[in-house]
């Protein structure tokens, strides 16, 4: 059976955690930060975890993760 290709866009956005879940960086943290509250920016700093519904799709894109 041939090797599977990794979806490079997904590889840059998702990392597998030690428990097997996928973590990713949250959006809205790039620019126009002056109008966002300090609390909102601080909470966006933490990595978010992928929902169970989307896990199979990401696993298919990252076969070796």
PDB file of C-alpha atoms in Angstrom:
ATOM      1  CA  UNK A   1       0.000   0.000   0.000  1.00  0.00           C
ATOM      2  CA  UNK A   2       1.396   3.451  -0.853  1.00  0.00           C
ATOM      3  CA  UNK A   3       2.330   6.022   1.757  1.00  0.00           C
ATOM      4  CA  UNK A   4      -0.314   8.592   2.663  1.00  0.00           C
ATOM      5  CA  UNK A   5       0.278  12.291   2.192  1.00  0.00           C
ATOM      6  CA  UNK A   6      -0.088  14.701   5.075  1.00  0.00           C
ATOM      7  CA  UNK A   7      -2.270  17.770   4.511  1.00  0.00           C
ATOM      8  CA  UNK A   8       0.357  20.472   4.980  1.00  0.00           C
ATOM      9  CA  UNK A   9      -2.139  23.185   5.936  1.00  0.00           C
ATOM     10  CA  UNK A  10      -3.516  21.018   8.740  1.00  0.00           C
ATOM     11  CA  UNK A  11      -0.007  20.030   9.854  1.00  0.00           C
ATOM     12  CA  UNK A  12       0.826  23.697  10.445  1.00  0.00           C
ATOM     13  CA  UNK A  13      -2.333  24.304  12.475  1.00  0.00           C
ATOM     14  CA  UNK A  14      -2.802  21.200  14.643  1.00  0.00           C
ATOM     15  CA  UNK A  15      -0.495  19.396  17.054  1.00  0.00           C
ATOM     16  CA  UNK A  16      -1.330  16.182  18.855  1.00  0.00           C
ATOM     17  CA  UNK A  17      -1.250  16.435  22.646  1.00  0.00           C
ATOM     18  CA  UNK A  18       0.060  13.744  24.983  1.00  0.00           C
ATOM     19  CA  UNK A  19      -3.486  12.557  25.687  1.00  0.00           C
ATOM     20  CA  UNK A  20      -4.175  12.143  21.956  1.00  0.00           C
ATOM     21  CA  UNK A  21      -6.342  15.220  21.485  1.00  0.00           C
ATOM     22  CA  UNK A  22      -5.531  17.897  18.883  1.00  0.00           C
ATOM     23  CA  UNK A  23      -4.676  21.389  20.051  1.00  0.00           C
ATOM     24  CA  UNK A  24      -4.600  24.528  17.943  1.00  0.00           C
ATOM     25  CA  UNK A  25      -4.038  28.267  18.223  1.00  0.00           C
ATOM     26  CA  UNK A  26      -7.192  30.345  18.538  1.00  0.00           C
ATOM     27  CA  UNK A  27      -8.155  32.983  16.002  1.00  0.00           C
ATOM     28  CA  UNK A  28      -8.653  36.767  16.472  1.00  0.00           C
ATOM     29  CA  UNK A  29      -5.200  37.255  18.003  1.00  0.00           C
ATOM     30  CA  UNK A  30      -3.316  38.671  15.000  1.00  0.00           C
ATOM     31  CA  UNK A  31      -4.190  42.329  14.506  1.00  0.00           C
ATOM     32  CA  UNK A  32      -6.632  45.063  15.577  1.00  0.00           C
ATOM     33  CA  UNK A  33      -5.819  44.201  19.183  1.00  0.00           C
ATOM     34  CA  UNK A  34      -6.426  47.671  20.611  1.00  0.00           C
ATOM     35  CA  UNK A  35     -10.201  47.358  20.649  1.00  0.00           C
ATOM     36  CA  UNK A  36     -10.123  43.925  22.307  1.00  0.00           C
ATOM     37  CA  UNK A  37     -10.118  43.761  26.068  1.00  0.00           C
ATOM     38  CA  UNK A  38      -7.126  42.494  28.016  1.00  0.00           C
ATOM     39  CA  UNK A  39      -9.225  39.643  29.374  1.00  0.00           C
ATOM     40  CA  UNK A  40     -10.252  38.545  25.877  1.00  0.00           C
ATOM     41  CA  UNK A  41      -6.669  38.646  24.584  1.00  0.00           C
ATOM     42  CA  UNK A  42      -5.401  36.718  27.606  1.00  0.00           C
ATOM     43  CA  UNK A  43      -8.024  33.999  27.166  1.00  0.00           C
ATOM     44  CA  UNK A  44      -7.201  33.697  23.449  1.00  0.00           C
ATOM     45  CA  UNK A  45      -3.568  33.026  24.373  1.00  0.00           C
ATOM     46  CA  UNK A  46      -4.360  29.552  25.704  1.00  0.00           C
ATOM     47  CA  UNK A  47      -4.406  26.684  23.197  1.00  0.00           C
ATOM     48  CA  UNK A  48      -7.829  25.359  22.303  1.00  0.00           C
ATOM     49  CA  UNK A  49      -8.692  21.703  21.842  1.00  0.00           C
ATOM     50  CA  UNK A  50     -10.538  20.254  18.898  1.00  0.00           C
ATOM     51  CA  UNK A  51     -14.100  19.013  19.433  1.00  0.00           C
ATOM     52  CA  UNK A  52     -14.775  15.274  19.128  1.00  0.00           C
ATOM     53  CA  UNK A  53     -16.967  15.918  16.061  1.00  0.00           C
ATOM     54  CA  UNK A  54     -14.024  17.254  14.038  1.00  0.00           C
ATOM     55  CA  UNK A  55     -11.415  14.777  15.278  1.00  0.00           C
ATOM     56  CA  UNK A  56     -11.908  12.165  12.547  1.00  0.00           C
ATOM     57  CA  UNK A  57     -11.510  14.757   9.783  1.00  0.00           C
ATOM     58  CA  UNK A  58      -8.212  16.010  11.221  1.00  0.00           C
ATOM     59  CA  UNK A  59      -6.972  12.456  11.824  1.00  0.00           C
ATOM     60  CA  UNK A  60      -7.539  11.730   8.135  1.00  0.00           C
ATOM     61  CA  UNK A  61      -5.560  14.830   7.146  1.00  0.00           C
ATOM     62  CA  UNK A  62      -2.727  13.946   9.557  1.00  0.00           C
ATOM     63  CA  UNK A  63      -2.264  10.196   9.149  1.00  0.00           C
ATOM     64  CA  UNK A  64       1.098  10.085  10.982  1.00  0.00           C
ATOM     65  CA  UNK A  65       0.325  12.452  13.857  1.00  0.00           C
TER      66      UNK A  65
END
